[in-house]
Amino acid sequence: MSSSTASSPYPWYFRPLDWGLRGLAALPLFVLYGLAEVLYFLMAYVLRYRQRVVLKNLRNSFPEKSAAEHRQLARRFYRHFAQLMVEILWLRQATPAQLKRRVEYPNKHVLIDHVEAGRSVLALGSHAGNWEWILTSGQLQLDVPAVGVYQPLNNGFFDEFMYKLRTRTGAELVTMRETIRYMAATRNRQKVLSMLSDQSPSNPTNRYWTHLLHQDTAFYTGADRLASHFQLPVVYVSIQRVRRGYYRIVLEELFDGQSALDPNQHQITEAFARALERDIQAAPADYLWSHRRWKHKREATERVH
């Protein structure tokens, strides 16, 4: 797949920004973490980046916590988010050996067993930990082509920038719109198709409602349809931060790819929601609370499961 911006380069006035980001990416990661502390202070105390959204999400998700605990959790999130930003930037010059050392897959056999049996696999991740290191490191460690499903960014410069980061270790990208067509065209080629499945869908005809963290929450239903149509085993990707700059990826099978599956029952999406809820409760500061995850409301005709 080619980048959505390959045929229309970004405007010339983004070049100084590109040079600046290249220069920062060349710095050692420990230096970038020093920069992250500055970013943390700016976001948490000066700019108060999406503070209302962050605190509202935390209040609704953890009603048992006090206001002081919500504020403390918000500060921990901002520090994590700042570190995440420089870790993503560092990807521009990270070597395969460095990525392998910083991202471990202790039970990758959960996925590899399906690949050795001749099947492609659908991997479902979320905006927890450092999700941007998963596709790049997975391409290096799973011995099978990794393909990420993504939504092109509106800004041409940042779309191209992120495209290059995500594919620099050999992984492929396919847009959300092209996923079905791509899977049909590559049906006979083994691969791991990776999706971040905690997005907030706006189309009432393409969403499934369930409870997540005490709230009615909508999910895309693409995972159920893909798994059913192509008989794909489905694996949940638990992104766990071991310490700063080091992650453990624990895989959990949600569907074996062979049992009977009714896509209209949304068993896979429901199982994903429960695994995601468990992970957020285990490490709440590592989730993307600045995202307007609950901006859409359930219509009267839509049932919550």
Short mmCIF file of C-alpha atoms in Angstrom, two decimals:
data_model
loop_
_atom_site.label_atom_id
_atom_site.label_comp_id
_atom_site.label_asym_id
_atom_site.label_seq_id
_atom_site.Cartn_x
_atom_site.Cartn_y
_atom_site.Cartn_z
CA MET A 1 0.00 0.00 0.00
CA SER A 2 1.25 3.47 -0.76
CA SER A 3 0.88 6.43 1.52
CA SER A 4 -2.24 8.46 1.01
CA THR A 5 -0.02 11.51 0.60
CA ALA A 6 2.62 9.99 -1.70
CA SER A 7 1.17 11.57 -4.84
CA SER A 8 0.57 14.97 -3.22
CA PRO A 9 3.57 16.08 -1.11
CA TYR A 10 2.91 18.37 1.82
CA PRO A 11 3.38 22.14 1.30
CA TRP A 12 6.91 23.52 1.38
CA TYR A 13 6.33 25.49 4.57
CA PHE A 14 6.23 22.22 6.55
CA ARG A 15 9.87 21.52 5.69
CA PRO A 16 11.34 23.44 8.66
CA LEU A 17 9.09 21.39 10.94
CA ASP A 18 10.31 18.21 9.25
CA TRP A 19 13.95 19.26 9.76
CA GLY A 20 13.26 20.07 13.40
CA LEU A 21 11.57 16.71 14.04
CA ARG A 22 14.43 14.90 12.29
CA GLY A 23 16.90 16.67 14.55
CA LEU A 24 14.97 15.81 17.70
CA ALA A 25 14.52 12.18 16.64
CA ALA A 26 18.30 11.86 16.32
CA LEU A 27 18.73 12.57 20.04
CA PRO A 28 19.23 9.69 22.48
CA LEU A 29 16.04 8.51 24.09
CA PHE A 30 17.17 9.54 27.58
CA VAL A 31 17.56 13.10 26.28
CA LEU A 32 14.10 12.97 24.74
CA TYR A 33 12.70 11.91 28.09
CA GLY A 34 14.11 15.15 29.50
CA LEU A 35 12.14 16.97 26.82
CA ALA A 36 9.09 14.92 27.82
CA GLU A 37 9.23 16.43 31.31
CA VAL A 38 8.97 19.88 29.75
CA LEU A 39 6.05 18.74 27.61
CA TYR A 40 4.39 17.23 30.68
CA PHE A 41 4.63 20.53 32.58
CA LEU A 42 3.26 22.51 29.63
CA MET A 43 0.33 20.17 29.00
CA ALA A 44 -0.62 19.65 32.63
CA TYR A 45 -0.07 23.10 34.12
CA VAL A 46 0.21 25.72 31.36
CA LEU A 47 -1.82 24.68 28.32
CA ARG A 48 -4.01 22.30 30.35
CA TYR A 49 -4.39 20.22 27.22
CA ARG A 50 -7.97 18.95 26.95
CA GLN A 51 -8.16 19.06 30.72
CA ARG A 52 -11.96 19.14 30.78
CA VAL A 53 -12.14 16.06 28.56
CA VAL A 54 -9.52 14.20 30.61
CA LEU A 55 -11.16 14.93 33.97
CA LYS A 56 -14.66 14.21 32.70
CA ASN A 57 -13.54 10.85 31.30
CA LEU A 58 -11.83 9.97 34.57
CA ARG A 59 -14.79 11.03 36.72
CA ASN A 60 -17.22 8.97 34.67
CA SER A 61 -14.91 5.96 34.44
CA PHE A 62 -13.91 5.89 38.11
CA PRO A 63 -16.87 7.33 40.08
CA GLU A 64 -15.59 5.63 43.23
CA LYS A 65 -12.47 7.86 43.27
CA SER A 66 -12.33 11.30 44.85
CA ALA A 67 -11.74 14.57 42.99
CA ALA A 68 -8.19 14.64 44.34
CA GLU A 69 -7.58 11.13 43.01
CA HIS A 70 -8.95 12.15 39.60
CA ARG A 71 -6.55 15.10 39.48
CA GLN A 72 -3.62 12.93 40.50
CA LEU A 73 -4.52 10.34 37.87
CA ALA A 74 -4.78 13.11 35.27
CA ARG A 75 -1.24 14.26 36.11
CA ARG A 76 0.04 10.72 35.76
CA PHE A 77 -1.68 10.47 32.40
CA TYR A 78 -0.10 13.71 31.16
CA ARG A 79 3.37 12.44 32.10
CA HIS A 80 2.72 9.15 30.30
CA PHE A 81 1.36 11.01 27.26
CA ALA A 82 4.43 13.26 27.09
CA GLN A 83 6.71 10.24 27.24
CA LEU A 84 4.62 8.55 24.57
CA MET A 85 5.07 11.54 22.24
CA VAL A 86 8.87 11.39 22.39
CA GLU A 87 8.86 7.60 22.11
CA ILE A 88 6.88 7.90 18.88
CA LEU A 89 9.31 10.51 17.59
CA TRP A 90 12.26 8.28 18.52
CA LEU A 91 10.87 5.61 16.17
CA ARG A 92 12.27 7.67 13.30
CA GLN A 93 15.80 6.46 14.07
CA ALA A 94 15.26 3.41 16.31
CA THR A 95 17.12 0.30 15.16
CA PRO A 96 15.52 -3.16 14.99
CA ALA A 97 17.78 -4.32 17.83
CA GLN A 98 16.64 -1.44 20.04
CA LEU A 99 12.96 -2.17 19.39
CA LYS A 100 13.41 -5.87 20.08
CA ARG A 101 15.08 -5.05 23.38
CA ARG A 102 12.34 -2.63 24.47
CA VAL A 103 9.24 -4.60 23.40
CA GLU A 104 8.86 -8.21 24.51
CA TYR A 105 6.29 -10.80 23.45
CA PRO A 106 6.40 -13.44 26.21
CA ASN A 107 3.60 -15.61 24.78
CA LYS A 108 3.76 -14.93 21.04
CA HIS A 109 3.02 -18.61 20.47
CA VAL A 110 -0.67 -17.69 20.89
CA LEU A 111 -0.40 -16.00 17.51
CA ILE A 112 2.39 -18.03 15.93
CA ASP A 113 0.52 -21.32 16.42
CA HIS A 114 -2.22 -20.07 14.10
CA VAL A 115 0.31 -18.84 11.55
CA GLU A 116 2.08 -22.22 11.54
CA ALA A 117 -1.32 -23.81 10.90
CA GLY A 118 -1.60 -21.71 7.73
CA ARG A 119 -3.96 -19.02 8.98
CA SER A 120 -3.85 -15.24 8.99
CA VAL A 121 -4.67 -13.60 12.32
CA LEU A 122 -6.65 -10.54 13.36
CA ALA A 123 -4.96 -8.69 16.25
CA LEU A 124 -7.03 -6.18 18.24
CA GLY A 125 -5.23 -3.47 20.20
CA SER A 126 -6.17 -0.23 21.91
CA HIS A 127 -4.88 3.24 22.78
CA ALA A 128 -3.07 1.96 25.84
CA GLY A 129 0.63 1.98 26.61
CA ASN A 130 2.62 2.71 23.45
CA TRP A 131 0.46 1.40 20.63
CA GLU A 132 2.71 2.94 17.96
CA TRP A 133 5.55 0.55 18.82
CA ILE A 134 3.38 -2.53 18.37
CA LEU A 135 3.17 -2.70 14.58
CA THR A 136 6.85 -1.88 14.08
CA SER A 137 8.09 -4.32 16.72
CA GLY A 138 5.58 -7.00 15.73
CA GLN A 139 6.96 -6.99 12.19
CA LEU A 140 10.38 -7.80 13.68
CA GLN A 141 9.37 -10.42 16.24
CA LEU A 142 6.39 -12.38 14.90
CA ASP A 143 7.96 -13.88 11.75
CA VAL A 144 4.91 -13.03 9.64
CA PRO A 145 4.00 -9.87 7.68
CA ALA A 146 2.28 -7.26 9.86
CA VAL A 147 -0.43 -5.08 8.34
CA GLY A 148 -1.91 -2.16 10.25
CA VAL A 149 -5.37 -0.73 9.63
CA TYR A 150 -5.28 3.07 9.86
CA GLN A 151 -7.31 6.17 9.22
CA PRO A 152 -5.39 8.74 7.11
CA LEU A 153 -4.83 12.07 8.84
CA ASN A 154 -6.29 15.24 7.37
CA ASN A 155 -2.95 17.04 7.53
CA GLY A 156 -0.75 15.82 4.67
CA PHE A 157 2.53 16.40 6.47
CA PHE A 158 1.60 14.47 9.62
CA ASP A 159 -0.08 11.74 7.58
CA GLU A 160 3.15 11.14 5.66
CA PHE A 161 5.26 11.48 8.80
CA MET A 162 3.27 8.82 10.66
CA TYR A 163 3.09 6.58 7.60
CA LYS A 164 6.88 6.48 7.39
CA LEU A 165 7.23 5.77 11.10
CA ARG A 166 4.74 2.92 11.03
CA THR A 167 6.25 1.21 7.99
CA ARG A 168 9.96 1.73 8.62
CA THR A 169 10.54 -1.86 9.82
CA GLY A 170 8.69 -3.35 6.85
CA ALA A 171 5.11 -3.41 8.10
CA GLU A 172 2.32 -2.50 5.70
CA LEU A 173 -0.64 -0.16 6.13
CA VAL A 174 -4.13 -0.38 4.70
CA THR A 175 -6.83 2.23 5.19
CA MET A 176 -9.93 1.33 7.12
CA ARG A 177 -12.02 1.85 3.99
CA GLU A 178 -9.90 -0.57 1.95
CA THR A 179 -9.61 -3.36 4.54
CA ILE A 180 -12.25 -5.76 3.17
CA ARG A 181 -10.96 -5.40 -0.39
CA TYR A 182 -7.38 -5.86 0.76
CA MET A 183 -8.18 -9.01 2.73
CA ALA A 184 -10.05 -10.51 -0.22
CA ALA A 185 -7.17 -9.76 -2.59
CA THR A 186 -4.57 -11.26 -0.20
CA ARG A 187 -6.67 -14.14 1.10
CA ASN A 188 -3.96 -16.69 0.31
CA ARG A 189 -1.11 -14.73 1.92
CA GLN A 190 -0.53 -15.21 5.64
CA LYS A 191 -0.38 -12.04 7.70
CA VAL A 192 -1.32 -10.41 10.97
CA LEU A 193 -3.93 -7.70 10.47
CA SER A 194 -3.70 -5.24 13.36
CA MET A 195 -6.53 -2.89 14.39
CA LEU A 196 -6.99 -0.40 17.22
CA SER A 197 -10.54 -1.34 18.14
CA ASP A 198 -11.37 1.25 20.79
CA GLN A 199 -12.26 4.01 18.33
CA SER A 200 -15.55 5.88 18.68
CA PRO A 201 -17.84 5.12 15.69
CA SER A 202 -20.35 7.74 14.61
CA ASN A 203 -22.39 5.70 12.11
CA PRO A 204 -25.42 4.15 13.90
CA THR A 205 -25.50 1.28 11.37
CA ASN A 206 -21.93 0.21 12.12
CA ARG A 207 -21.58 0.16 15.88
CA TYR A 208 -22.19 -2.09 18.84
CA TRP A 209 -23.17 -0.74 22.25
CA THR A 210 -22.01 -2.25 25.52
CA HIS A 211 -20.93 -1.06 28.97
CA LEU A 212 -17.33 0.04 29.50
CA LEU A 213 -16.16 1.66 32.73
CA HIS A 214 -19.73 2.38 33.92
CA GLN A 215 -20.74 4.03 30.62
CA ASP A 216 -22.68 3.16 27.48
CA THR A 217 -19.89 2.74 24.93
CA ALA A 218 -20.00 2.21 21.19
CA PHE A 219 -17.54 0.04 19.28
CA TYR A 220 -16.94 -0.60 15.60
CA THR A 221 -18.20 -4.01 14.50
CA GLY A 222 -15.56 -4.60 11.83
CA ALA A 223 -13.71 -7.22 13.88
CA ASP A 224 -16.76 -9.47 14.06
CA ARG A 225 -17.41 -9.17 10.34
CA LEU A 226 -13.80 -9.74 9.32
CA ALA A 227 -13.39 -12.76 11.58
CA SER A 228 -16.64 -14.30 10.37
CA HIS A 229 -16.13 -13.64 6.66
CA PHE A 230 -12.49 -14.73 6.46
CA GLN A 231 -12.52 -17.24 9.37
CA LEU A 232 -9.72 -15.36 11.11
CA PRO A 233 -8.47 -16.26 14.57
CA VAL A 234 -8.68 -13.16 16.75
CA VAL A 235 -6.08 -12.20 19.34
CA TYR A 236 -6.34 -9.42 21.93
CA VAL A 237 -3.16 -7.37 22.29
CA SER A 238 -2.57 -6.30 25.89
CA ILE A 239 0.02 -3.49 25.93
CA GLN A 240 1.62 -3.39 29.37
CA ARG A 241 4.26 -0.85 30.40
CA VAL A 242 7.01 -2.58 32.37
CA ARG A 243 8.84 0.68 33.07
CA ARG A 244 9.61 3.83 31.15
CA GLY A 245 10.45 2.91 27.56
CA TYR A 246 9.87 -0.85 27.98
CA TYR A 247 6.69 -2.75 27.13
CA ARG A 248 5.35 -6.26 27.43
CA ILE A 249 2.84 -7.44 24.82
CA VAL A 250 0.64 -10.21 26.19
CA LEU A 251 -1.57 -11.96 23.65
CA GLU A 252 -4.97 -13.48 24.47
CA GLU A 253 -7.06 -15.52 22.04
CA LEU A 254 -10.62 -14.25 21.62
CA PHE A 255 -11.67 -16.52 18.74
CA ASP A 256 -10.02 -19.64 17.32
CA GLY A 257 -11.02 -18.97 13.72
CA GLN A 258 -12.81 -22.30 13.36
CA SER A 259 -15.80 -22.35 15.70
CA ALA A 260 -19.23 -21.20 14.56
CA LEU A 261 -19.53 -17.43 14.76
CA ASP A 262 -22.52 -15.17 14.23
CA PRO A 263 -21.19 -11.67 13.43
CA ASN A 264 -24.52 -10.15 14.47
CA GLN A 265 -23.98 -11.34 18.05
CA HIS A 266 -20.69 -9.41 18.35
CA GLN A 267 -19.01 -11.97 20.63
CA ILE A 268 -15.57 -10.77 19.59
CA THR A 269 -16.25 -7.08 20.21
CA GLU A 270 -17.81 -7.89 23.58
CA ALA A 271 -14.79 -10.00 24.56
CA PHE A 272 -12.50 -7.18 23.44
CA ALA A 273 -14.43 -4.66 25.57
CA ARG A 274 -14.07 -6.83 28.68
CA ALA A 275 -10.33 -7.34 28.13
CA LEU A 276 -9.84 -3.62 27.50
CA GLU A 277 -11.76 -2.70 30.66
CA ARG A 278 -9.58 -5.05 32.69
CA ASP A 279 -6.38 -3.52 31.31
CA ILE A 280 -7.52 0.08 31.87
CA GLN A 281 -8.44 -0.68 35.48
CA ALA A 282 -5.04 -2.32 36.01
CA ALA A 283 -3.07 0.68 34.66
CA PRO A 284 -5.44 3.65 34.32
CA ALA A 285 -2.77 6.31 33.71
CA ASP A 286 -1.59 4.51 30.57
CA TYR A 287 -4.84 4.96 28.63
CA LEU A 288 -5.55 7.83 26.22
CA TRP A 289 -7.93 9.91 28.35
CA SER A 290 -7.63 12.99 26.14
CA HIS A 291 -9.55 11.15 23.41
CA ARG A 292 -13.27 11.99 23.24
CA ARG A 293 -14.12 8.31 23.54
CA TRP A 294 -17.69 8.84 24.73
CA LYS A 295 -18.70 11.79 22.56
CA HIS A 296 -21.49 9.88 20.77
CA LYS A 297 -24.71 9.03 22.56
CA ARG A 298 -26.83 5.98 22.06
CA GLU A 299 -30.00 6.55 20.06
CA ALA A 300 -33.32 5.39 21.47
CA THR A 301 -33.54 2.53 18.96
CA GLU A 302 -30.09 1.15 19.81
CA ARG A 303 -29.87 -1.58 22.43
CA VAL A 304 -27.06 -1.79 24.99
CA HIS A 305 -25.77 -5.32 25.63
#
